[in-house]
mmCIF file of C-alpha atoms in Angstrom:
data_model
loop_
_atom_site.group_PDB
_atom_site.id
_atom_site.type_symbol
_atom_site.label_atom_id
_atom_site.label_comp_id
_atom_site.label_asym_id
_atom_site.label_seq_id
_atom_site.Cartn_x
_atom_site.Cartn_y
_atom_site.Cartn_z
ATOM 1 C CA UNK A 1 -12.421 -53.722 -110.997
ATOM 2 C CA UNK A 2 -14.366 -53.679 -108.102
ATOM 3 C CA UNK A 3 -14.168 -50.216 -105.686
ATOM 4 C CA UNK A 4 -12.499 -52.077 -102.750
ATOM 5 C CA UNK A 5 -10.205 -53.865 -104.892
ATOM 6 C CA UNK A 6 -9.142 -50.463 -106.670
ATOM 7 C CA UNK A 7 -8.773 -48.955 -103.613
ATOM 8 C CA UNK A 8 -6.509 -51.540 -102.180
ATOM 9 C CA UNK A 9 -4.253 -51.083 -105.253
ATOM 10 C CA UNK A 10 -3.783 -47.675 -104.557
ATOM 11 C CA UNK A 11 -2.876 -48.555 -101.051
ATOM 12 C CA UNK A 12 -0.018 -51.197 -102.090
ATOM 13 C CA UNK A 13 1.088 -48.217 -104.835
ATOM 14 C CA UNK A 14 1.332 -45.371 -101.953
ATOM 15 C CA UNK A 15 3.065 -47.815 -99.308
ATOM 16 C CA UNK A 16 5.543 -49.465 -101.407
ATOM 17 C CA UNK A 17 6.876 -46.218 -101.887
ATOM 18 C CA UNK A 18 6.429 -45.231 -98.340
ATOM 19 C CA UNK A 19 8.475 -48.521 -97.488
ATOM 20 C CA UNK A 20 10.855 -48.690 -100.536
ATOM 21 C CA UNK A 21 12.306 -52.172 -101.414
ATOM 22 C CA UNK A 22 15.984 -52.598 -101.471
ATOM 23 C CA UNK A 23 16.914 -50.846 -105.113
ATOM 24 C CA UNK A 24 18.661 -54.026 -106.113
ATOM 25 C CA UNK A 25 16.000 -55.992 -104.728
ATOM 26 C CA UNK A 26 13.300 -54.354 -106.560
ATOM 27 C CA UNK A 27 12.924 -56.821 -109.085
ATOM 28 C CA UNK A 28 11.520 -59.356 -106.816
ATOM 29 C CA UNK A 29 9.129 -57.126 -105.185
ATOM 30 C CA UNK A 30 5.659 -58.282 -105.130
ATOM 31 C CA UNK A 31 4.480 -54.603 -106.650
ATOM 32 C CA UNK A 32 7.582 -53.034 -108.553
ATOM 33 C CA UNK A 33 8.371 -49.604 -107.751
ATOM 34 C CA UNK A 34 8.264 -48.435 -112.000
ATOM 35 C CA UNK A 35 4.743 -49.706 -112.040
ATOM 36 C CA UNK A 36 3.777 -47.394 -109.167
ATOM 37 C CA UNK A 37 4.608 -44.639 -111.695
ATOM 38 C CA UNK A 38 1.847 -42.687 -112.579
ATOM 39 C CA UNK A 39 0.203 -43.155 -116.299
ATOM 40 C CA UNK A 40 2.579 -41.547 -118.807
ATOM 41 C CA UNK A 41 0.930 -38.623 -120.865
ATOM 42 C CA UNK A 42 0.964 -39.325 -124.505
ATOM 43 C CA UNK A 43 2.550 -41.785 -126.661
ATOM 44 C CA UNK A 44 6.277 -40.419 -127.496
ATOM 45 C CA UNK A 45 9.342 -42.609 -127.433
ATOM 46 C CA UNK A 46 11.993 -44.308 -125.034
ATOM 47 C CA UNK A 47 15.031 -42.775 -124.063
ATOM 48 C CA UNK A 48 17.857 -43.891 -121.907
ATOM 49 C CA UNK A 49 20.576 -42.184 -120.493
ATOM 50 C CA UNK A 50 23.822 -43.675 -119.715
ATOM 51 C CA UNK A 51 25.716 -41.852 -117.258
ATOM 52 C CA UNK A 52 22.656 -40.335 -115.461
ATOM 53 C CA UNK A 53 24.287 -39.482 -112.169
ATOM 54 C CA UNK A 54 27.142 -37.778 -113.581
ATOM 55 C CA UNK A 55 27.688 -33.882 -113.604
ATOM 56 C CA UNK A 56 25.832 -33.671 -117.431
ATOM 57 C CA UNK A 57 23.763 -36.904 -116.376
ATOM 58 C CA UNK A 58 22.280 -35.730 -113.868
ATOM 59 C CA UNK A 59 20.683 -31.970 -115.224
ATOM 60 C CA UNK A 60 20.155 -34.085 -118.610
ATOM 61 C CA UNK A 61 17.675 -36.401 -116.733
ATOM 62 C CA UNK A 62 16.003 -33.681 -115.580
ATOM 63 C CA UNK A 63 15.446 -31.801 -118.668
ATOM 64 C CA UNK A 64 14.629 -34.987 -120.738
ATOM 65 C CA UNK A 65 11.553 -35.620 -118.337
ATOM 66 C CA UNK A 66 10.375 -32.441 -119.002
ATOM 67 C CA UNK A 67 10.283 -33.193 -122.430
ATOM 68 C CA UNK A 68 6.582 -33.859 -123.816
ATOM 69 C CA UNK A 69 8.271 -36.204 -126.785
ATOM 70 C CA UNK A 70 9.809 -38.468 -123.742
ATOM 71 C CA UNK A 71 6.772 -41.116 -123.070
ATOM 72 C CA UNK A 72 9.360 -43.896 -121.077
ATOM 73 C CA UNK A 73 13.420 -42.382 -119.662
ATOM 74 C CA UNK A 74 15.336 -44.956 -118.244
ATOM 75 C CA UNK A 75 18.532 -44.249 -116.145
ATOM 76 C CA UNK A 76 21.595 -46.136 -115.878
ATOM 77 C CA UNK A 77 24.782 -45.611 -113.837
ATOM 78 C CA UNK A 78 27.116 -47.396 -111.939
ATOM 79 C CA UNK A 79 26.753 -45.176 -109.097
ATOM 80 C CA UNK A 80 23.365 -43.307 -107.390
ATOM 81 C CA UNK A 81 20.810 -44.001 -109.681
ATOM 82 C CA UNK A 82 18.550 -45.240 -106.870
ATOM 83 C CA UNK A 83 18.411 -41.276 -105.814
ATOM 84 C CA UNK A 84 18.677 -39.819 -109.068
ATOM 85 C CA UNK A 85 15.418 -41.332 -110.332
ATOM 86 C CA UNK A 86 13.695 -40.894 -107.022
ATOM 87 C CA UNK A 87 14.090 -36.990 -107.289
ATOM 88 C CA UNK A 88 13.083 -37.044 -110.662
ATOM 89 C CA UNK A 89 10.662 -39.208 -110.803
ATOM 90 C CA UNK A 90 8.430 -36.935 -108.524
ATOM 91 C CA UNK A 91 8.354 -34.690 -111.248
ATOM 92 C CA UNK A 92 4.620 -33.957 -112.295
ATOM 93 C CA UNK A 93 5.284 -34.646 -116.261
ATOM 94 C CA UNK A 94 4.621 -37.439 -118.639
ATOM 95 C CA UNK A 95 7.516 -39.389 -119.073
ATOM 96 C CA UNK A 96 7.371 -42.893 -116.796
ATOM 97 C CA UNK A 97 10.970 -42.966 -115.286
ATOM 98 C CA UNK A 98 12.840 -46.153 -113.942
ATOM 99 C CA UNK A 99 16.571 -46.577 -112.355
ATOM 100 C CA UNK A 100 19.067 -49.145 -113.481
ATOM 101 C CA UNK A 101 21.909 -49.707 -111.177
ATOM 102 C CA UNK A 102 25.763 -51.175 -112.235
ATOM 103 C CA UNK A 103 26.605 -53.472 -115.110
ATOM 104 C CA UNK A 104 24.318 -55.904 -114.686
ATOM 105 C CA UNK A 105 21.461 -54.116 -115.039
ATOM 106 C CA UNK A 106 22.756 -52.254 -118.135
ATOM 107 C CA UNK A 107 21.098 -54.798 -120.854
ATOM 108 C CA UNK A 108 17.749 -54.459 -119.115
ATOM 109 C CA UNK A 109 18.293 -50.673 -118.721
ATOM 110 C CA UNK A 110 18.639 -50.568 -122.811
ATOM 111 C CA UNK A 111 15.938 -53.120 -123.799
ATOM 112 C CA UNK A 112 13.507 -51.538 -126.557
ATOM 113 C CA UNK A 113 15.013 -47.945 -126.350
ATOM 114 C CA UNK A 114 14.487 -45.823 -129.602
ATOM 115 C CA UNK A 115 17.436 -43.197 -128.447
ATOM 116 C CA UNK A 116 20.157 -43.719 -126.184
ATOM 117 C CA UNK A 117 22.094 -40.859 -125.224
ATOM 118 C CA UNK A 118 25.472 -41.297 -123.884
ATOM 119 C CA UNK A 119 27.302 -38.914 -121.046
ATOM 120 C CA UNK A 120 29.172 -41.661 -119.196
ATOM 121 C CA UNK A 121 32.873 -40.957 -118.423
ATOM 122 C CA UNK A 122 34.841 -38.731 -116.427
ATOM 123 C CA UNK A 123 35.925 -35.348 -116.642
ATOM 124 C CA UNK A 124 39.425 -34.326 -117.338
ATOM 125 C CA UNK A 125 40.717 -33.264 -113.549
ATOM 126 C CA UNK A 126 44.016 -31.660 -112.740
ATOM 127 C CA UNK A 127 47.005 -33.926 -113.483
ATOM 128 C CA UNK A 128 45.208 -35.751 -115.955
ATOM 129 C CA UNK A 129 46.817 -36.571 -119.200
ATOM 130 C CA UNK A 130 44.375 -36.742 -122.327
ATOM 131 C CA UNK A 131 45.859 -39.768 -122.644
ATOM 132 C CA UNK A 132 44.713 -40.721 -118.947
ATOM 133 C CA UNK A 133 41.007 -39.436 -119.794
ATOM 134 C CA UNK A 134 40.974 -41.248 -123.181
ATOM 135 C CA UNK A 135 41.992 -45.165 -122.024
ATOM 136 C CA UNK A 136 39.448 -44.514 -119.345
ATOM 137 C CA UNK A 137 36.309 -43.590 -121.193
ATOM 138 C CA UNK A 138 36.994 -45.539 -124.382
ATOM 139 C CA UNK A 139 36.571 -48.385 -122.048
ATOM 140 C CA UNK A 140 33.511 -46.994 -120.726
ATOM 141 C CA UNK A 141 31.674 -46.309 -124.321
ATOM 142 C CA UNK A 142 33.057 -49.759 -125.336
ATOM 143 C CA UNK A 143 31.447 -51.639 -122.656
ATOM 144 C CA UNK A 144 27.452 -49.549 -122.888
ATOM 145 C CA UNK A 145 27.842 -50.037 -126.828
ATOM 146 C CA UNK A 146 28.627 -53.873 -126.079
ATOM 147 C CA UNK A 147 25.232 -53.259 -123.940
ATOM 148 C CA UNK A 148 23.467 -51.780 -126.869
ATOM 149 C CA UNK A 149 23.911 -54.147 -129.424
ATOM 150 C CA UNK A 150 22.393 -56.804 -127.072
ATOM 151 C CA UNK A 151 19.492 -54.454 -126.331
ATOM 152 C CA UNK A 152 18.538 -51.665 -128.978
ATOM 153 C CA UNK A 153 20.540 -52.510 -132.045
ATOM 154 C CA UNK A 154 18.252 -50.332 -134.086
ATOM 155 C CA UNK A 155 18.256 -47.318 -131.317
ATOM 156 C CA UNK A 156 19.723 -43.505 -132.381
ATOM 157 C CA UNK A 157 22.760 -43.172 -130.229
ATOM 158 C CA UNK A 158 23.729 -39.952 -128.944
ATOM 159 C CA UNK A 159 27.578 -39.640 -127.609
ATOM 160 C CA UNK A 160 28.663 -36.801 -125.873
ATOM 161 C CA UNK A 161 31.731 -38.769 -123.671
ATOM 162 C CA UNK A 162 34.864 -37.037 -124.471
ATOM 163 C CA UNK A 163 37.009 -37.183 -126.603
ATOM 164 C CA UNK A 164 34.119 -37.457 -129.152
ATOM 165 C CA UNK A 165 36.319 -37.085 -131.711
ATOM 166 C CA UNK A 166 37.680 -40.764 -130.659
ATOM 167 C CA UNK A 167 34.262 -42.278 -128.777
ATOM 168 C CA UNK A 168 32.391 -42.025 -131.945
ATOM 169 C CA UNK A 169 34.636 -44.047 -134.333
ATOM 170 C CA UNK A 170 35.074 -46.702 -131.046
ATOM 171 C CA UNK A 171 31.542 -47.236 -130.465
ATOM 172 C CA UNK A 172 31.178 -47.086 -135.061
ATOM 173 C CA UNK A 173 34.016 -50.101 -134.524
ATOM 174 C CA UNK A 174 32.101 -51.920 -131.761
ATOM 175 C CA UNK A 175 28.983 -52.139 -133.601
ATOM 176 C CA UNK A 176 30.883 -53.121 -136.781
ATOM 177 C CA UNK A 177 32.250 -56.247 -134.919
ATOM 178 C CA UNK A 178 28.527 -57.163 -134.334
ATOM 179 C CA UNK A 179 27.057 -56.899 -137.458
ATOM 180 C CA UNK A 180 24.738 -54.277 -135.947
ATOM 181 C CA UNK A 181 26.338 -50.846 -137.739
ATOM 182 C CA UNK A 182 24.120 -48.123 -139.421
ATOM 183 C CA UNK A 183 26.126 -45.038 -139.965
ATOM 184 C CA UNK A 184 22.849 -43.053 -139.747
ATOM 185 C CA UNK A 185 22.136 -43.620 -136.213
ATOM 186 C CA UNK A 186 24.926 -43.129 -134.977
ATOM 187 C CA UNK A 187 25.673 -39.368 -134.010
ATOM 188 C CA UNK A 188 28.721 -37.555 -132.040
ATOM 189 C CA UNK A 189 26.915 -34.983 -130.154
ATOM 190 C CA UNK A 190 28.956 -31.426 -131.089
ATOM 191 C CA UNK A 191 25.731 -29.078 -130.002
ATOM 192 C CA UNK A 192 27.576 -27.154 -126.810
ATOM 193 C CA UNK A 193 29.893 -26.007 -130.291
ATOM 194 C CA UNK A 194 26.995 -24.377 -131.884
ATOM 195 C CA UNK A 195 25.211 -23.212 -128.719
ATOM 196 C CA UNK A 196 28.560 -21.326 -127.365
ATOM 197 C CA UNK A 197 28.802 -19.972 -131.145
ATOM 198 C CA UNK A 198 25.051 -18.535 -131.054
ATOM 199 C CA UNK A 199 25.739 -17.028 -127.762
ATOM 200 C CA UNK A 200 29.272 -15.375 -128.360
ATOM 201 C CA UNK A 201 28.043 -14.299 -132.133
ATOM 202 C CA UNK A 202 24.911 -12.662 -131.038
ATOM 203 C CA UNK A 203 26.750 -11.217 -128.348
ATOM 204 C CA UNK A 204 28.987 -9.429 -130.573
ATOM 205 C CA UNK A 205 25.652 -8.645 -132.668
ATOM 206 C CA UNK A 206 23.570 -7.287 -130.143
ATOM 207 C CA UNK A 207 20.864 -9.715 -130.540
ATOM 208 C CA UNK A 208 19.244 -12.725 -128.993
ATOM 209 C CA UNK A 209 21.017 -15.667 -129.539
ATOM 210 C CA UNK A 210 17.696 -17.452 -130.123
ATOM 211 C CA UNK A 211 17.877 -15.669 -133.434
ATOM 212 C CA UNK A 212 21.437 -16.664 -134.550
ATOM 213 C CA UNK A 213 22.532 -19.821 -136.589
ATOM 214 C CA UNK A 214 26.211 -20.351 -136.732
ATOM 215 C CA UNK A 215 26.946 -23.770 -138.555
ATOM 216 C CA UNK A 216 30.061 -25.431 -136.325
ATOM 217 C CA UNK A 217 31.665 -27.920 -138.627
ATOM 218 C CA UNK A 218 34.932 -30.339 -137.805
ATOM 219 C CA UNK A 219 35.066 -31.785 -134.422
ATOM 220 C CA UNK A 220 34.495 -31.287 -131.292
ATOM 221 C CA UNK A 221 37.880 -29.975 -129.556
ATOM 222 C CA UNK A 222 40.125 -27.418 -129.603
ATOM 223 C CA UNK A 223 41.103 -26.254 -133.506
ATOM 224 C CA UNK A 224 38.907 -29.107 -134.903
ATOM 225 C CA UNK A 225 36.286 -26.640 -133.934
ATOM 226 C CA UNK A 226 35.444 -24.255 -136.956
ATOM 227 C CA UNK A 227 32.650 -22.027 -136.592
ATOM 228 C CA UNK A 228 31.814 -20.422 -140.292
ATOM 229 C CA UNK A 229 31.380 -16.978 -139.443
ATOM 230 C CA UNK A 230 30.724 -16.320 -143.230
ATOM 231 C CA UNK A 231 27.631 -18.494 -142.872
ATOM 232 C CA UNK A 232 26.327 -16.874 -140.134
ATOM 233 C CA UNK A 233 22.379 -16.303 -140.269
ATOM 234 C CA UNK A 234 21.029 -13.464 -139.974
ATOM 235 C CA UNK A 235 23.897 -12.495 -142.367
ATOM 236 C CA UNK A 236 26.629 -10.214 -141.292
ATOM 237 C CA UNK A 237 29.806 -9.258 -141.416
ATOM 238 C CA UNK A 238 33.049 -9.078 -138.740
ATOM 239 C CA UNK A 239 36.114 -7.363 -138.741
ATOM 240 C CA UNK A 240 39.529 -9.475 -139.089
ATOM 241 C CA UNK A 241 39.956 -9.519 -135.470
ATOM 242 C CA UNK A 242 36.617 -10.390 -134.463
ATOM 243 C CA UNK A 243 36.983 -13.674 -136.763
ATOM 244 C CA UNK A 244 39.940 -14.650 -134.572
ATOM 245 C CA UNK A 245 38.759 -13.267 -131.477
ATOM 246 C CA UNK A 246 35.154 -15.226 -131.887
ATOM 247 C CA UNK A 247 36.871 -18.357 -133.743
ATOM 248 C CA UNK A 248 39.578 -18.687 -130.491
ATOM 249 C CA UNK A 249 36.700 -18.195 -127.673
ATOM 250 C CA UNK A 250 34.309 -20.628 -129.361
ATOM 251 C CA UNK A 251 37.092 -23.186 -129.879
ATOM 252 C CA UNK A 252 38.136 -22.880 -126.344
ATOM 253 C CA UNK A 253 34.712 -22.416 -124.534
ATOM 254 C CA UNK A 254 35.586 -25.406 -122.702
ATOM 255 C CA UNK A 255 38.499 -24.202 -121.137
ATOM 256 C CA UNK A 256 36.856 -20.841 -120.126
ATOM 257 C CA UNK A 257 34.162 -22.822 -118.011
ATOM 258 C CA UNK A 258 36.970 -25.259 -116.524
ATOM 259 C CA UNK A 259 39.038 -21.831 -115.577
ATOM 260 C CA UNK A 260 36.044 -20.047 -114.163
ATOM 261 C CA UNK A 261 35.025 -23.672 -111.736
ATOM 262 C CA UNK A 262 38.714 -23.522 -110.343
ATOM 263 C CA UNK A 263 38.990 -27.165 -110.362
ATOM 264 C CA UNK A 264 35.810 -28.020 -109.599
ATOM 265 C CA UNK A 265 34.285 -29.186 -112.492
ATOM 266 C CA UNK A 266 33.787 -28.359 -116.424
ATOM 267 C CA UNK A 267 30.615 -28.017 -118.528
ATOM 268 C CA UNK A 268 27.938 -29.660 -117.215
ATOM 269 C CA UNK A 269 25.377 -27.520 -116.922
ATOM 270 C CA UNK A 270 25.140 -25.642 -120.820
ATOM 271 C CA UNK A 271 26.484 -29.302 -121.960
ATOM 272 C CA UNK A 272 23.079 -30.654 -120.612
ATOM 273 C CA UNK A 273 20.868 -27.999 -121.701
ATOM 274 C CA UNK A 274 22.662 -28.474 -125.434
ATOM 275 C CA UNK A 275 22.526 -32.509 -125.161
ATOM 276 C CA UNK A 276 18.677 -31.955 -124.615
ATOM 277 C CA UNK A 277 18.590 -29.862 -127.514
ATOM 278 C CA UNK A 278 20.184 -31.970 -129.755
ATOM 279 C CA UNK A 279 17.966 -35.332 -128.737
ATOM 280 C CA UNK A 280 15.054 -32.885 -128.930
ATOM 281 C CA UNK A 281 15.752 -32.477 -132.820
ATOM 282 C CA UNK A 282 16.683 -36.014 -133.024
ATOM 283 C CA UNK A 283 13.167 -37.166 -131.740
ATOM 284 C CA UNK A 284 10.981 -34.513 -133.935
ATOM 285 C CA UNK A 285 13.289 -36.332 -137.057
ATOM 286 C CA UNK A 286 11.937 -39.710 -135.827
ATOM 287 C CA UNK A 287 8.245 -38.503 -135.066
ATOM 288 C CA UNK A 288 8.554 -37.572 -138.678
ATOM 289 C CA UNK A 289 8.832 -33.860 -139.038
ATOM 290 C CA UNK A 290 10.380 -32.435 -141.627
ATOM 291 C CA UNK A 291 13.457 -29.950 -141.824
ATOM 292 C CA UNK A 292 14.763 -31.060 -138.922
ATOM 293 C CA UNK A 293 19.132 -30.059 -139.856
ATOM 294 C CA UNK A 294 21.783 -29.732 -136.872
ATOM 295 C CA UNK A 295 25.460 -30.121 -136.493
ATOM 296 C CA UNK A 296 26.269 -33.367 -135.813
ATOM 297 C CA UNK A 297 29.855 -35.726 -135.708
ATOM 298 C CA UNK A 298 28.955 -38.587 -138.112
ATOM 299 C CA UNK A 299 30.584 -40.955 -140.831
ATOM 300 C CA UNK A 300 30.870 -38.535 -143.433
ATOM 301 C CA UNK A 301 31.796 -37.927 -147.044
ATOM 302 C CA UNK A 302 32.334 -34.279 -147.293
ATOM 303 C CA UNK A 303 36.236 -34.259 -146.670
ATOM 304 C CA UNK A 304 38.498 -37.846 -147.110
ATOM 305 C CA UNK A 305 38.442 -38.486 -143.440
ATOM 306 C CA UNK A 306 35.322 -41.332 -142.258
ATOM 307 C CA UNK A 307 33.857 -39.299 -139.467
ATOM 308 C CA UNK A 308 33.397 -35.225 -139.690
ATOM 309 C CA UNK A 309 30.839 -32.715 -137.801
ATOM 310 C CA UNK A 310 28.552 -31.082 -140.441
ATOM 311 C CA UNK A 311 24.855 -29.787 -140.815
ATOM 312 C CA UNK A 312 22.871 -33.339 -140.641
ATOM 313 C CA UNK A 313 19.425 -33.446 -141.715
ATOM 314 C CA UNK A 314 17.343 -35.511 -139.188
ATOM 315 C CA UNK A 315 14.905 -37.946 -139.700
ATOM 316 C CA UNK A 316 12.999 -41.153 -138.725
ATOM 317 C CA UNK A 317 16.473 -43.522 -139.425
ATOM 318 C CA UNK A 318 18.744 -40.890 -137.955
ATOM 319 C CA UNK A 319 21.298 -38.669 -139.845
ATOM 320 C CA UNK A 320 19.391 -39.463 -143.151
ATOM 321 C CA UNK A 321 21.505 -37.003 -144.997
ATOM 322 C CA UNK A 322 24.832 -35.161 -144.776
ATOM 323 C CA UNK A 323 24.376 -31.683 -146.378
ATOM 324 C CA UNK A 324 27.679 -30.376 -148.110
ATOM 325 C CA UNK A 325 29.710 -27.630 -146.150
ATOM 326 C CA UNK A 326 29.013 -24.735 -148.526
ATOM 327 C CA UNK A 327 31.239 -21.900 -149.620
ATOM 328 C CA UNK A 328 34.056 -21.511 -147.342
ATOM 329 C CA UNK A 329 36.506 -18.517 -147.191
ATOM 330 C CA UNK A 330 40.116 -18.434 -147.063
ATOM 331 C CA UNK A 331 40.503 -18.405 -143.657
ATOM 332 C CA UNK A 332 38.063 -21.215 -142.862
ATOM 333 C CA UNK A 333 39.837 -22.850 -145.553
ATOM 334 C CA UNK A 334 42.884 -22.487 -143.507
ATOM 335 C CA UNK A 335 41.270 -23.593 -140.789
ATOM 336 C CA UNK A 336 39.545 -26.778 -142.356
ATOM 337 C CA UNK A 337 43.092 -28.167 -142.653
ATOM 338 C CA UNK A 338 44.433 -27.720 -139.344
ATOM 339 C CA UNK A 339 40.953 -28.780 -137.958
ATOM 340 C CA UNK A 340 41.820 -32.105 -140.464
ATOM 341 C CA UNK A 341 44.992 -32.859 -139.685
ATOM 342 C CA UNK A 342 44.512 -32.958 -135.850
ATOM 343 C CA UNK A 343 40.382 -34.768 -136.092
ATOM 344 C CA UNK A 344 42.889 -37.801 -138.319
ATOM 345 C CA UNK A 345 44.977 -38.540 -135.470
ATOM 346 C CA UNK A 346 42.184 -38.816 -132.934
ATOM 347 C CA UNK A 347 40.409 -40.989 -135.494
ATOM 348 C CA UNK A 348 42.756 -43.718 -135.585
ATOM 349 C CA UNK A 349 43.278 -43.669 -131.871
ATOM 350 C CA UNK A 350 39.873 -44.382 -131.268
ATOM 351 C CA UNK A 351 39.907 -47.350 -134.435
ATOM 352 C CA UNK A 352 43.401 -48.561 -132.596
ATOM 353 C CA UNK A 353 41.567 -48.740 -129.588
ATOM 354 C CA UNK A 354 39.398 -51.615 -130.667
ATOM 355 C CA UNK A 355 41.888 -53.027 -133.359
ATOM 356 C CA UNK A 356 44.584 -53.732 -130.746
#
């Protein structure tokens, strides 16, 4: 290229963000604003992020562009993207990042992704029945799976909308209808669980919670939450009433964060920072490494029901194996029923849901 042609490039680059095209417009632009990017670092792979402007969306973004495994991160909402992805864009890492803005935009927003990590919904607020919060974002996780078997039928899915316990067998139901299914890639994100479980545990320990494994098997709310204390690494042992105490804080870590917000909110921030964790371990299992194991809430064989949080190995197709739940003692034995019984019910709902 010749110097004065180069040099006018860089002109159009600086002033077309200096004089923005309309953010719906922006496809028509002569020079369009995600080409302005600057070059991303080195290879890694394309995420998107449904839900980015959200209260998890939005810190989520933020850490995933940080990540040096993130070489494209797309973000799609129905409302502020435009700003989102300008803040974050001006980030001075890798990743390339590009806004998508309402429902049409969502197919192009998913095109070629290799993980897709789902936040979309809304929080419970005062007043709300679960009821209320489930017919709301079951619709929502129908309509971006609809998206994703148009765009990235092959793509890892993360879900963390709530009720998880429900959204993953929807969006397992929605890609059955298609033809497009593969249990494998398909994973119910239950990583605040065993985040809140290192922290409270090592607490309790003395130690730093970077050092703690506690496996978090079930679901992901209220008793379908069962931290195994007994598997605890390093290994230790707790008193009767630690057991409950720890067991009842880690199962209701949620509500402890909703309580301490007075109404303005719930866990967005550590929900984030344990989101990014778990797609962090999800994309070192498809760049190949090996040992890669998390809790995860996939289709499952380890009890009778078809979906079930458990220690997943991860690899380059997704949840390549489900690893069995180990010894259990009698009181997570006790607790592996209740945590059943309840995780059935929310099952079907979410089947119903698309059955109906």
């Amino acid at each position: 290229m010749q110097p004065a042609s180069e040099a006018n490039q860089r002109i159009a680059r600086i002033s077309a963000h200096l004089h923005p095209p309309n953010f719906q417009m922006e496809e028509s632009s002569g020079l369009r604003r995600a080409n302005c990017r600057a070059k991303g670092a080195a290879p890694g792979f394309k995420v998107a992020i449904l839900g980015a402007a959200g209260g998890i969306g939005q810190p989520l973004a933020m850490l995933m562009k940080i990540n040096p495994l993130v070489s494209v991160l797309h973000l799609y909402d129905v409302v502020n993207t435009p700003g989102v992805t300008a803040d974050i864009s001006h980030m001075d890492t890798g990743a390339v990042v590009r806004g998508f803005l309402g429902q049409p935009q969502l197919e192009e927003a998913l095109a070629g992704m290799d993980l897709v990590i789902i936040p979309a919904g809304v929080p419970r607020k005062p007043g709300m029945t679960r009821d209320d919060l489930f017919n709301i974002n079951a619709g929502i996780v129908r309509t971006l799976c609809e998206g994703i078997v148009k765009s990235c039928p092959k793509a890892i899915v993360n879900l963390i909308s709530n009720p998880v316990n429900s959204t993953v067998p929807i969006a397992a139901e929605v890609f059955k209808r298609a033809g497009t299914y593969c249990p494998k890639r398909l994973l119910g994100v239950t990583m605040l669980d065993v985040v809140r479980a290192n922290t409270f545990v090592a607490e309790v320990l003395g130690l730093d919670p970077r050092e703690v494994d506690v496996p978090v098997i079930g679901g992901h709310a209220g008793v379908t939450i069962l931290p195994l204390l007994s598997q605890v690494k390093p290994p230790c042992s707790f008193t009767p009433q630690e057991i409950d105490q720890l067991t009842l804080r880690i199962q209701n870590g949620g509500t402890e964060v909703v309580e301490a917000k007075a109404g303005t909110g719930s866990a967005t921030l550590s929900m984030a920072y344990a989101a990014v964790k778990f797609a962090d371990a999800c994309l070192r299992g498809l760049r190949g490494d090996a040992g890669i194991v998390e809790c995860a809430y996939v289709a499952s064989q380890v009890t009778e029901l078809p979906f079930f949080a458990s220690k997943v190995r991860l690899g380059r197709t997704g949840a390549e194996e489900v690893l069995p739940l180990g010894p259990l003692n009698e009181y997570e034995r006790a607790g592996l029923e209740k945590a059943k019984q309840e995780l059935a019910e929310s099952i079907q709902k979410g089947v119903s849901f698309i059955k109906k």
